[in-house]
PDB file of C-alpha atoms in Angstrom:
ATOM      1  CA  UNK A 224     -18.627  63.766  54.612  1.00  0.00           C
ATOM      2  CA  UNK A 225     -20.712  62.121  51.641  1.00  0.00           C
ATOM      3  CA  UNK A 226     -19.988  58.444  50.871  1.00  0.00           C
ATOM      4  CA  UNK A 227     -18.206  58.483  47.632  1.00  0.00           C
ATOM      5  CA  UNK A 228     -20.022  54.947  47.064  1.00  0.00           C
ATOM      6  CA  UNK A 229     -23.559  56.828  47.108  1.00  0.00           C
ATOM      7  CA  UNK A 230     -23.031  59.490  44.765  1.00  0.00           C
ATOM      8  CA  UNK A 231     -24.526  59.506  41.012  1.00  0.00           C
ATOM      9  CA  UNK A 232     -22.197  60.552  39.463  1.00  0.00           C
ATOM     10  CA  UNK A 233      -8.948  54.205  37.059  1.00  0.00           C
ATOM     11  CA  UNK A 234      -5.477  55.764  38.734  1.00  0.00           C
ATOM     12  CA  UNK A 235      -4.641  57.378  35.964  1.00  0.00           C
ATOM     13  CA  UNK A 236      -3.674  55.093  32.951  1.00  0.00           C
ATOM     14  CA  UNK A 237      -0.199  54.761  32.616  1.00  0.00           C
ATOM     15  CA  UNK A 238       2.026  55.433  29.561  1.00  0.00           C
ATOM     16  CA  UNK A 239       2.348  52.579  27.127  1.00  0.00           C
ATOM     17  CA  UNK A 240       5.867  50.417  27.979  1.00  0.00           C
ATOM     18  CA  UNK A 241       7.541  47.457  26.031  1.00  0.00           C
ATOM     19  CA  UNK A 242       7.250  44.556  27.627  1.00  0.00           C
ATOM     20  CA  UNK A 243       8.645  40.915  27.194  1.00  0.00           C
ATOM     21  CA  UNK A 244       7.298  37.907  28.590  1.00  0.00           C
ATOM     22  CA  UNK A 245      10.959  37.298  29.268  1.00  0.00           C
ATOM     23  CA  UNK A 246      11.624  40.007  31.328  1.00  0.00           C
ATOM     24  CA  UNK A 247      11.867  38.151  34.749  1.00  0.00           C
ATOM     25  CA  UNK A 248      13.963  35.584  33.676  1.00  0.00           C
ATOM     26  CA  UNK A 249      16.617  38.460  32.854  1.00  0.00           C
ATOM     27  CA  UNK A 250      15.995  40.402  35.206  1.00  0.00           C
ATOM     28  CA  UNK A 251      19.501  40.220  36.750  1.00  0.00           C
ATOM     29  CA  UNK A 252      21.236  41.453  34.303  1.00  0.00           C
ATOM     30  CA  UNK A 253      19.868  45.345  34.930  1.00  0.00           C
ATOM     31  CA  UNK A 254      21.985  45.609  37.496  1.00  0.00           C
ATOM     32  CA  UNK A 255      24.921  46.024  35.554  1.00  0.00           C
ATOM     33  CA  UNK A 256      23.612  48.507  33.316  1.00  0.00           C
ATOM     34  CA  UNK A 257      25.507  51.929  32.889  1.00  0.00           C
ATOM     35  CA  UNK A 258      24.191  54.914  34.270  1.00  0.00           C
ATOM     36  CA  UNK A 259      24.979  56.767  31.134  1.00  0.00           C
ATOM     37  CA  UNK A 260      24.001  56.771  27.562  1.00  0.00           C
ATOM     38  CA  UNK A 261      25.911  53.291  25.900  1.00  0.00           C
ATOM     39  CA  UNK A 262      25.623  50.648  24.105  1.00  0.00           C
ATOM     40  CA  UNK A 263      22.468  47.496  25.546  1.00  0.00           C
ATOM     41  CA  UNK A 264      20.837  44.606  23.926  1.00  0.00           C
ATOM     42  CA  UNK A 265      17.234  44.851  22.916  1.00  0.00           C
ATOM     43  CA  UNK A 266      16.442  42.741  25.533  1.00  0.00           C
ATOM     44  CA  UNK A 267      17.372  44.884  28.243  1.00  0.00           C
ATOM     45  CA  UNK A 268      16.061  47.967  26.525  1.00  0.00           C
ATOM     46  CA  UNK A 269      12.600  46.399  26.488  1.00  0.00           C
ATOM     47  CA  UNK A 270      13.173  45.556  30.056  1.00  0.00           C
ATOM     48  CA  UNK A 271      13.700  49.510  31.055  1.00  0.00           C
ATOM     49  CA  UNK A 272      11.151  50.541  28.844  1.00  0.00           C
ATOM     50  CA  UNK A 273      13.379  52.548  26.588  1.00  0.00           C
ATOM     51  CA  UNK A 274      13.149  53.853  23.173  1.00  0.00           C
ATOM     52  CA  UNK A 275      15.432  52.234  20.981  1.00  0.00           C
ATOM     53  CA  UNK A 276      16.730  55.547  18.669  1.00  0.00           C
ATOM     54  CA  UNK A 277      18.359  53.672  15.582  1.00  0.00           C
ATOM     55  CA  UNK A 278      18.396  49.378  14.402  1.00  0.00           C
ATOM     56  CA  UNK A 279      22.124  49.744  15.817  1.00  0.00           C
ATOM     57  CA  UNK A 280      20.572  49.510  19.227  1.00  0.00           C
ATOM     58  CA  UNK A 281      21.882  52.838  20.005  1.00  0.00           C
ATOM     59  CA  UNK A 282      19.794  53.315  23.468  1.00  0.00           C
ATOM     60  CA  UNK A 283      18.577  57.027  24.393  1.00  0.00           C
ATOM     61  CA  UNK A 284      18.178  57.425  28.078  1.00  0.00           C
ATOM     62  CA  UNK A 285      15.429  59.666  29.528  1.00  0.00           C
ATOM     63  CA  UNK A 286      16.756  63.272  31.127  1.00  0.00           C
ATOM     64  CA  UNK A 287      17.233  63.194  34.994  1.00  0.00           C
ATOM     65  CA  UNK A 288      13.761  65.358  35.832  1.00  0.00           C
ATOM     66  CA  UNK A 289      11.853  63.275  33.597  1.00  0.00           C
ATOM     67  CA  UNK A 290      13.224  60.364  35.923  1.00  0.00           C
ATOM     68  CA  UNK A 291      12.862  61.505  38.586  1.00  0.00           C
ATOM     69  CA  UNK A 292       8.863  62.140  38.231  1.00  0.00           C
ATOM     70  CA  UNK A 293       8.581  58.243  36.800  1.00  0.00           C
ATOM     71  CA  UNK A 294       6.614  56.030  39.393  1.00  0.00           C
ATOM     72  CA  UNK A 295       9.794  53.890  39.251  1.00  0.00           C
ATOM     73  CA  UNK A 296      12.469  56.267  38.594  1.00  0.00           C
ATOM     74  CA  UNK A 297      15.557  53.661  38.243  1.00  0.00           C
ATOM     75  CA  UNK A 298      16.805  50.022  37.279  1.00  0.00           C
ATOM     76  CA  UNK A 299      17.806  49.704  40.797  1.00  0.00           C
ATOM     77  CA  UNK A 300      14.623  51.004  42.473  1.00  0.00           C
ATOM     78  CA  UNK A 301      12.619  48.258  40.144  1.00  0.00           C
ATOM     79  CA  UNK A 302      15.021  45.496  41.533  1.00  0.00           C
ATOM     80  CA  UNK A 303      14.323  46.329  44.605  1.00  0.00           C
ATOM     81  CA  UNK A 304      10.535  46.375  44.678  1.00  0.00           C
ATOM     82  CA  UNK A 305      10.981  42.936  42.291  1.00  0.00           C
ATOM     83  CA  UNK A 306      12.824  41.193  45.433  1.00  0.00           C
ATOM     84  CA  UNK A 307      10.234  42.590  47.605  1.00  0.00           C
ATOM     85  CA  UNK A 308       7.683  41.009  45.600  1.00  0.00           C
ATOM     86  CA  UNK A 309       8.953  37.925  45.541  1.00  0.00           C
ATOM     87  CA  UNK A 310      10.596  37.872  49.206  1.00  0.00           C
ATOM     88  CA  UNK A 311       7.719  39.425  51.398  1.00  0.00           C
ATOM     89  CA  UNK A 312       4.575  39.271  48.602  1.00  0.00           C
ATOM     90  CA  UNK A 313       2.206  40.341  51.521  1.00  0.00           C
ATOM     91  CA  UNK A 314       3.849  43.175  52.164  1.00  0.00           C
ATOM     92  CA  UNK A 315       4.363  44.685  48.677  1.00  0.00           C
ATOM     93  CA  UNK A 316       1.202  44.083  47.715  1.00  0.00           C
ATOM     94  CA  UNK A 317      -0.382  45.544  50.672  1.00  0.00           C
ATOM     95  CA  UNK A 318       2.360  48.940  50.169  1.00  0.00           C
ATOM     96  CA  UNK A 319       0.872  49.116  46.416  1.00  0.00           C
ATOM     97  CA  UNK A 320      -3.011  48.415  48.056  1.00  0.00           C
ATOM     98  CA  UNK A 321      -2.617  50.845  50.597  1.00  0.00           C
ATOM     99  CA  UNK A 322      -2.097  53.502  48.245  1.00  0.00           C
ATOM    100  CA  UNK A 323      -5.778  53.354  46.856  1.00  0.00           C
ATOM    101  CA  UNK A 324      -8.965  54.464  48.548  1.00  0.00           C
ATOM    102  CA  UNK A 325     -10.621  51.890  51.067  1.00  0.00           C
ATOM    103  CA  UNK A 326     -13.969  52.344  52.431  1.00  0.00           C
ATOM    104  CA  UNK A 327     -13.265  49.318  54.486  1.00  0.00           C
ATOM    105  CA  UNK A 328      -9.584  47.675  54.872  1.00  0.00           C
ATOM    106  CA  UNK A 329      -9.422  44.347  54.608  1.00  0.00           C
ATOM    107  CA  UNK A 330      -8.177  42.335  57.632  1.00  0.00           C
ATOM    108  CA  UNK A 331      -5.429  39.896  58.375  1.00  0.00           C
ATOM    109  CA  UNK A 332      -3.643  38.175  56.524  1.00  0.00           C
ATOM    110  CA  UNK A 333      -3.023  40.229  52.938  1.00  0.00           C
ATOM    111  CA  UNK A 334      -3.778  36.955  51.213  1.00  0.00           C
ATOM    112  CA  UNK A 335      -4.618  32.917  51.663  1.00  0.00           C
ATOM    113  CA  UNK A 336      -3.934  30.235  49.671  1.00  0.00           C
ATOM    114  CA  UNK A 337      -4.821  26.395  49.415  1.00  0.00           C
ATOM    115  CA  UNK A 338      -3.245  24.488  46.139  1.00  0.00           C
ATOM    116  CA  UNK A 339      -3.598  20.733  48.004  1.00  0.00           C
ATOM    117  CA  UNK A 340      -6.726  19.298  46.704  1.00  0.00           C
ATOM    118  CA  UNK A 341      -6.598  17.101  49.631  1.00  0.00           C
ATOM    119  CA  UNK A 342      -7.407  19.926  52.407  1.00  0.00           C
ATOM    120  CA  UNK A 343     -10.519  21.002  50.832  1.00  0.00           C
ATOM    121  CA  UNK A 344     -11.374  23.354  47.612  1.00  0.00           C
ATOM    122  CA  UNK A 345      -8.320  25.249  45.505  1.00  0.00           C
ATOM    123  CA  UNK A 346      -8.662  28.631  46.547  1.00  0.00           C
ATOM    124  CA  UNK A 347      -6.413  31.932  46.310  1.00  0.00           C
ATOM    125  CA  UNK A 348      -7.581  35.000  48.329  1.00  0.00           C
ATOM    126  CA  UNK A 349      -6.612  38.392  48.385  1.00  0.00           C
ATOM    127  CA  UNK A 350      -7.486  41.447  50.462  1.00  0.00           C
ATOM    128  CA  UNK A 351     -10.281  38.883  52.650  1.00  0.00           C
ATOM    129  CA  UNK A 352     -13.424  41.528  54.095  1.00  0.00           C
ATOM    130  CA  UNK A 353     -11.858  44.605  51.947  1.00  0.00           C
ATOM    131  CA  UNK A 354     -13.549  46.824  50.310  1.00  0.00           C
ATOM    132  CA  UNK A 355     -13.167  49.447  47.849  1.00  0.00           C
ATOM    133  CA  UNK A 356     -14.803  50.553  44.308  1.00  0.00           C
ATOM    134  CA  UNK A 357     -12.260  50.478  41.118  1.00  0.00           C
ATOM    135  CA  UNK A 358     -13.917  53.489  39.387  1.00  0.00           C
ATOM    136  CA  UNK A 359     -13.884  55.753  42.208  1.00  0.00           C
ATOM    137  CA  UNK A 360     -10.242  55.372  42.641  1.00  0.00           C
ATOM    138  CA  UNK A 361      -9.414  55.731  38.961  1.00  0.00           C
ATOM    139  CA  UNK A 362     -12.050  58.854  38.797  1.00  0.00           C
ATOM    140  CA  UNK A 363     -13.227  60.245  41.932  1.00  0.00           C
ATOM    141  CA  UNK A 364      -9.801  60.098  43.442  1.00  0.00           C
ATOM    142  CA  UNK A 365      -7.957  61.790  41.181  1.00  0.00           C
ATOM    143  CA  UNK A 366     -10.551  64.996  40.876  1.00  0.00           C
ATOM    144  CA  UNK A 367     -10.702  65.081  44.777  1.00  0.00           C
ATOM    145  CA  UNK A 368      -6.715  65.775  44.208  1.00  0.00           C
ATOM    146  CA  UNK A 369      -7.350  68.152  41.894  1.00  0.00           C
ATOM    147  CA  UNK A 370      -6.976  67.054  38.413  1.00  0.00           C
ATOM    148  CA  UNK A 371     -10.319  66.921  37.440  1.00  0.00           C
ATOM    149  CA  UNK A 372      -9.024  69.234  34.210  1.00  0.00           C
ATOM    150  CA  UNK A 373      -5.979  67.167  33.262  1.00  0.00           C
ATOM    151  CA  UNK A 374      -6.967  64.759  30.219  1.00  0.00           C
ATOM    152  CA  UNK A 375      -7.846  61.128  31.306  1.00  0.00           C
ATOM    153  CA  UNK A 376      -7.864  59.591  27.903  1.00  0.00           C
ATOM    154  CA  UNK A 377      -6.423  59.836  24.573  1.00  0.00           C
ATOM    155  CA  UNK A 378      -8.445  58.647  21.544  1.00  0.00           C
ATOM    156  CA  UNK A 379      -6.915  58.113  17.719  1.00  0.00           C
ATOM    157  CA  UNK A 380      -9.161  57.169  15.034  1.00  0.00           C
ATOM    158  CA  UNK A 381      -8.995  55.450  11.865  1.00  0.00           C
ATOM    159  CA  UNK A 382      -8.295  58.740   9.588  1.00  0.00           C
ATOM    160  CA  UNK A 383      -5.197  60.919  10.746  1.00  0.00           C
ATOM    161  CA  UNK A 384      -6.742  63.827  12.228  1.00  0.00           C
ATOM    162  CA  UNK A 385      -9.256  61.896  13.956  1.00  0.00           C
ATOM    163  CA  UNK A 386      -8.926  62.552  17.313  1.00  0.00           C
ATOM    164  CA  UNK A 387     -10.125  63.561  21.110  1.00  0.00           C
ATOM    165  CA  UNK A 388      -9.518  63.746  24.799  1.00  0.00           C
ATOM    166  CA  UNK A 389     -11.676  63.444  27.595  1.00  0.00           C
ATOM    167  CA  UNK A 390     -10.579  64.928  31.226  1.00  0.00           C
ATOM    168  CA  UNK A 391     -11.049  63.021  34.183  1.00  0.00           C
ATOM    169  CA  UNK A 392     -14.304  65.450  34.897  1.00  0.00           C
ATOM    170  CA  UNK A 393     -15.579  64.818  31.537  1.00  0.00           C
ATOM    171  CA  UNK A 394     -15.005  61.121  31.836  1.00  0.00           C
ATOM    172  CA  UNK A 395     -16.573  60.347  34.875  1.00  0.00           C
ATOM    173  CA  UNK A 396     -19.577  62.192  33.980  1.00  0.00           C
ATOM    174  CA  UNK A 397     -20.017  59.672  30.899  1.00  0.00           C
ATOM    175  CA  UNK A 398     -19.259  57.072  32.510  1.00  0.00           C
ATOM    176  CA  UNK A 399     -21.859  58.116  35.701  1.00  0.00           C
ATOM    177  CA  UNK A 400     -24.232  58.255  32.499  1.00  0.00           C
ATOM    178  CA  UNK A 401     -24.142  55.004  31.356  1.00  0.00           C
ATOM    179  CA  UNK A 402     -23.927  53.399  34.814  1.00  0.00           C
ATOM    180  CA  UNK A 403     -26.936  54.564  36.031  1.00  0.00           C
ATOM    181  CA  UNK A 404     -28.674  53.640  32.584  1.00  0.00           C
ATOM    182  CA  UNK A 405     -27.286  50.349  33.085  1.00  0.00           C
ATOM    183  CA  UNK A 406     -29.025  50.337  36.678  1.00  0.00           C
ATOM    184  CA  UNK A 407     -32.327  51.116  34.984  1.00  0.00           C
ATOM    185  CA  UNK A 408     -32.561  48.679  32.863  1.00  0.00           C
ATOM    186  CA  UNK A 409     -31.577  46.124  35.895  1.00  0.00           C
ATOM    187  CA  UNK A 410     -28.092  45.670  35.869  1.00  0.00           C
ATOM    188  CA  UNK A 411     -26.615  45.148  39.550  1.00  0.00           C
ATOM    189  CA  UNK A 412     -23.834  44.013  41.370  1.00  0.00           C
ATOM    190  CA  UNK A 413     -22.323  40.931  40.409  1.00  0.00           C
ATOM    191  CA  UNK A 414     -24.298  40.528  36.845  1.00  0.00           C
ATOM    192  CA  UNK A 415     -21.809  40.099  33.641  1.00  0.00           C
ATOM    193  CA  UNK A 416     -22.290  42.972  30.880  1.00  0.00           C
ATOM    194  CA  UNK A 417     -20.250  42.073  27.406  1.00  0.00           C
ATOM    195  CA  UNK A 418     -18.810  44.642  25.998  1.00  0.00           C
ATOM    196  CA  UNK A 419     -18.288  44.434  22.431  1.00  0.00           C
ATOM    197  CA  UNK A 420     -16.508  47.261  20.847  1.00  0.00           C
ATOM    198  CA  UNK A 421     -13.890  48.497  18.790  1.00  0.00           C
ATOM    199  CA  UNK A 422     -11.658  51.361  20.235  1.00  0.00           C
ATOM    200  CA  UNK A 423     -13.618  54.466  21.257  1.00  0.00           C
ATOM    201  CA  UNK A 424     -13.651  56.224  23.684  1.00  0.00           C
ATOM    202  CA  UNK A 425     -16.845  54.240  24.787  1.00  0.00           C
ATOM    203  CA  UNK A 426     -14.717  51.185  25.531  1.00  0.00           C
ATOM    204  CA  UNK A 427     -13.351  52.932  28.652  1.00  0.00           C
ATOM    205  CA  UNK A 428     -16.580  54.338  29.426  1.00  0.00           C
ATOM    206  CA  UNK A 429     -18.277  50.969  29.640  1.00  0.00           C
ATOM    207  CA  UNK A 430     -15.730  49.288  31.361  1.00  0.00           C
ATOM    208  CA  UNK A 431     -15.733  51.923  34.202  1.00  0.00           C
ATOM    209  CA  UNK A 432     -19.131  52.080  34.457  1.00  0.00           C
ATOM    210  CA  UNK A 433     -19.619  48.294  35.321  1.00  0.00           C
ATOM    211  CA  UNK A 434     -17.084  48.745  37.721  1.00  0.00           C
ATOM    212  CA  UNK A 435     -18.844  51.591  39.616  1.00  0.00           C
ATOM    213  CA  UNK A 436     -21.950  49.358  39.838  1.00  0.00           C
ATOM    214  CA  UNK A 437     -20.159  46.482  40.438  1.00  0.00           C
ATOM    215  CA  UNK A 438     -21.428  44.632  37.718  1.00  0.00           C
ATOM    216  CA  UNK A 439     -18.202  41.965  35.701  1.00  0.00           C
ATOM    217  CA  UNK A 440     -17.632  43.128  32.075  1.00  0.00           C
ATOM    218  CA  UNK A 441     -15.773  40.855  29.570  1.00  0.00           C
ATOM    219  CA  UNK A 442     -14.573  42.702  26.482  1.00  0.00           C
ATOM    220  CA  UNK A 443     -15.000  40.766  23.361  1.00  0.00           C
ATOM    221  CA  UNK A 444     -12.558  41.582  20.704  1.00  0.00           C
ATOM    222  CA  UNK A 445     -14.290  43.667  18.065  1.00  0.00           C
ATOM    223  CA  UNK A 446     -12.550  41.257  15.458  1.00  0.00           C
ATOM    224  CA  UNK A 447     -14.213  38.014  16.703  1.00  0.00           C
ATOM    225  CA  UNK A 448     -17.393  36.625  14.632  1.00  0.00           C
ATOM    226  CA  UNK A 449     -20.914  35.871  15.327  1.00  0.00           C
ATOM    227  CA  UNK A 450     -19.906  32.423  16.385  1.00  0.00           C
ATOM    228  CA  UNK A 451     -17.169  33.481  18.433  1.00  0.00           C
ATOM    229  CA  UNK A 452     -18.790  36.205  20.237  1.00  0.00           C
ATOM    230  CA  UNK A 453     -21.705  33.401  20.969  1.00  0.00           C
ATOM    231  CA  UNK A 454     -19.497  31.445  22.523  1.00  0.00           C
ATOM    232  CA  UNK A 455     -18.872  34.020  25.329  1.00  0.00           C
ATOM    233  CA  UNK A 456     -22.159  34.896  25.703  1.00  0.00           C
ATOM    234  CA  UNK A 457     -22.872  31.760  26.580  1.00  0.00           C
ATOM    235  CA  UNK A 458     -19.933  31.308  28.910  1.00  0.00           C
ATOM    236  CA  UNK A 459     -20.719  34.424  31.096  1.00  0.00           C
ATOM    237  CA  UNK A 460     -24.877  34.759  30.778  1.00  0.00           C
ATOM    238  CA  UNK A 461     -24.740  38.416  30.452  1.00  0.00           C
ATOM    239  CA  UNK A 462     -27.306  40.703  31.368  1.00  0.00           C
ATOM    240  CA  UNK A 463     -26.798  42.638  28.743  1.00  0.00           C
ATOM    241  CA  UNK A 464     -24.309  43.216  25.465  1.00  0.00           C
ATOM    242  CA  UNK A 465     -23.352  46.531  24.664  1.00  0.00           C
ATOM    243  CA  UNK A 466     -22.091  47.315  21.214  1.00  0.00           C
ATOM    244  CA  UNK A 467     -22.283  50.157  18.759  1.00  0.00           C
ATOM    245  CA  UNK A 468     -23.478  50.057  14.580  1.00  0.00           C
ATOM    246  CA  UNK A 469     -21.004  50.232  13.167  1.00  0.00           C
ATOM    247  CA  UNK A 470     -16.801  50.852  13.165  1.00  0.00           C
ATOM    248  CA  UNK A 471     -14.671  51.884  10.129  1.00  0.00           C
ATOM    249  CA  UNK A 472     -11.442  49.648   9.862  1.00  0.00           C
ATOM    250  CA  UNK A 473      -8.689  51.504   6.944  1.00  0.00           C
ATOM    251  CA  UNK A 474     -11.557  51.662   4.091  1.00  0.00           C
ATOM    252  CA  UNK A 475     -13.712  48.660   5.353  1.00  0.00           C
ATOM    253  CA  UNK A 476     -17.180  49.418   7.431  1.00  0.00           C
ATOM    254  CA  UNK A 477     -17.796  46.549   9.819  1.00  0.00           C
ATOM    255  CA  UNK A 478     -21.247  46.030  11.036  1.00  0.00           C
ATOM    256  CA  UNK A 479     -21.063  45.192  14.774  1.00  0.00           C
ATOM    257  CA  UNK A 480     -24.672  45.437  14.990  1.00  0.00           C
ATOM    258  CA  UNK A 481     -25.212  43.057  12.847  1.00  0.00           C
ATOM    259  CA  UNK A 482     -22.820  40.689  14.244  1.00  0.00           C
ATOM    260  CA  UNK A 483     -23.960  41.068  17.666  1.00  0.00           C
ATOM    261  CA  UNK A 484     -27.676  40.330  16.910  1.00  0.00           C
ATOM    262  CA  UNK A 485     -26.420  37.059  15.011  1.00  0.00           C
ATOM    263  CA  UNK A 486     -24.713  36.178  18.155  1.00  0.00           C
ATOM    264  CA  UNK A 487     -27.724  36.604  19.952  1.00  0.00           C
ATOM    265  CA  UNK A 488     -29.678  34.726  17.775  1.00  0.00           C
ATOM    266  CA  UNK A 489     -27.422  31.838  18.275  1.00  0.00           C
ATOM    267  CA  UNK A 490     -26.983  31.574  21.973  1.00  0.00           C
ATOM    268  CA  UNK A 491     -30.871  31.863  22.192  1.00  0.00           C
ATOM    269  CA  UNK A 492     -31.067  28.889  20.227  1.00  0.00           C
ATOM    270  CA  UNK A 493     -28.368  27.091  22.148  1.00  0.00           C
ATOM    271  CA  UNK A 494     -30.484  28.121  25.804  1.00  0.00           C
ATOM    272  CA  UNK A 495     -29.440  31.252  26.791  1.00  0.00           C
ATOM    273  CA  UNK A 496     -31.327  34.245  25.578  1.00  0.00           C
ATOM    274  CA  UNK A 497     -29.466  37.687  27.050  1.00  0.00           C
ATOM    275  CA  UNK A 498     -32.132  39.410  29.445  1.00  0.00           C
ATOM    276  CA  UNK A 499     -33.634  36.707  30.412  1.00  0.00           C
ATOM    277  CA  UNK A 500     -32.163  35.569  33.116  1.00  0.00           C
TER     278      UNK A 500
END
């Protein structure tokens, strides 16, 4: 058998749910939700991830086979793996690990810690002596299983009608693309790449390809200026910037270009030119 590391040529994105940066704190409180369709506060709707149908808070719960295919298919199931979590963290995270690809497991224990200045360096450590490869197990993994057809990504534009898909086959051969361009023009494991672009379908593609080479990519918000996107260039020393012309925003053409080479312009003047290193 080939080593999938060798080859050429991001489990699958998950649907979009609300969130709150409360949700913790509440937690508790799912445990007395009904089982059937009622009446819930916003809060705990955001908590389940529901769809709130009217500004009444009238709640719409999901059918019972669209539950049951959900990764975590009930309010007490997620309770359960939250106590886990916070009971026995080695062990839930090394349940959640050991469901991705491995070329080498990591040993013993799941994770160290020091936070006392006073016994040496601050250091957190996960996973010690594993390794695996981020791309292949959001790619490679899920063709081997056999959805190498199913769509990987959904793109909107800025016009309605604007639109596309890419299947995990199609996706991984862009992103194999641009990872071994990136490896010709010297890009290797453990160099930064900044990635500064709006939301195509490129975004994706350049983050996955620095993770199959094992380069570190820091996405720049598309929004930030020259100034601000010097800044981080000269935080991280990239190898490399990658960007595109231009982006349309409602009626408004922004130059990225443009931006980008000011920001070049600037860190080279403040002591880091990109490529140079």
């Amino acid at each position: 058998m080939d080593d999938p590391f060798e080859r050429s040529i991001s489990s699958r994105p998950s649907k979009k749910a609300l969130t709150t940066s409360n949700h913790l704190r509440h937690v508790e409180s799912l445990a007395t939700l009904p089982s059937g369709a009622g009446r819930i506060s916003k809060l705990n709707a955001v908590i389940l991830g529901e769809s709130l149908a009217s500004e009444e808070d009238d709640l719409v719960f999901p059918s019972g086979d669209f539950s049951r295919q959900a990764h975590v298919p009930s309010p007490q199931k997620y309770l359960d793996m939250y106590k886990m979590s916070i009971e026995d963290p080695a062990g839930f995270w090394s349940d959640i690990a050991s469901q991705f690809y491995w070329k080498q497991r990591w040993g013993q224990p799941v994770y160290s810690e020091n936070l006392d200045i006073r016994k040496g360096r601050i250091k957190i450590e996960w996973f010690k002596g594993g390794m695996t490869n981020i791309c292949y197990n959001c790619l490679d993994r899920n063709i081997e299983s056999g959805n190498g057809e199913k769509t990987a990504f959904f793109w909107e534009g800025n016009e309605p009608g604007e639109d596309g898909n890419l299947t995990y086959n199609q996706l991984l051969q862009r992103v194999c693309q641009l990872a071994n361009y990136l490896k010709h023009i010297g890009v290797k494991k453990g160099d930064a790449v900044v990635i500064y672009l709006p939301m195509l379908m490129e975004l994706p593609i350049a983050m996955l390809a620095c993770a199959r080479i094992g380069a570190v990519h820091s996405v720049v918000f598309a929004g930030f200026s020259a100034e601000s996107l010097a800044q981080r260039i000269m935080d991280c020393k990239p190898k490399v910037v990658i960007t595109c012309n231009a982006v349309r925003r409602g009626s408004k053409i922004i130059y990225l270009k443009d931006i980008v080479d000011a920001a070049l312009a600037d860190s080279a003047q403040n002591g880091f030119a990109v490529g140079e290193s």
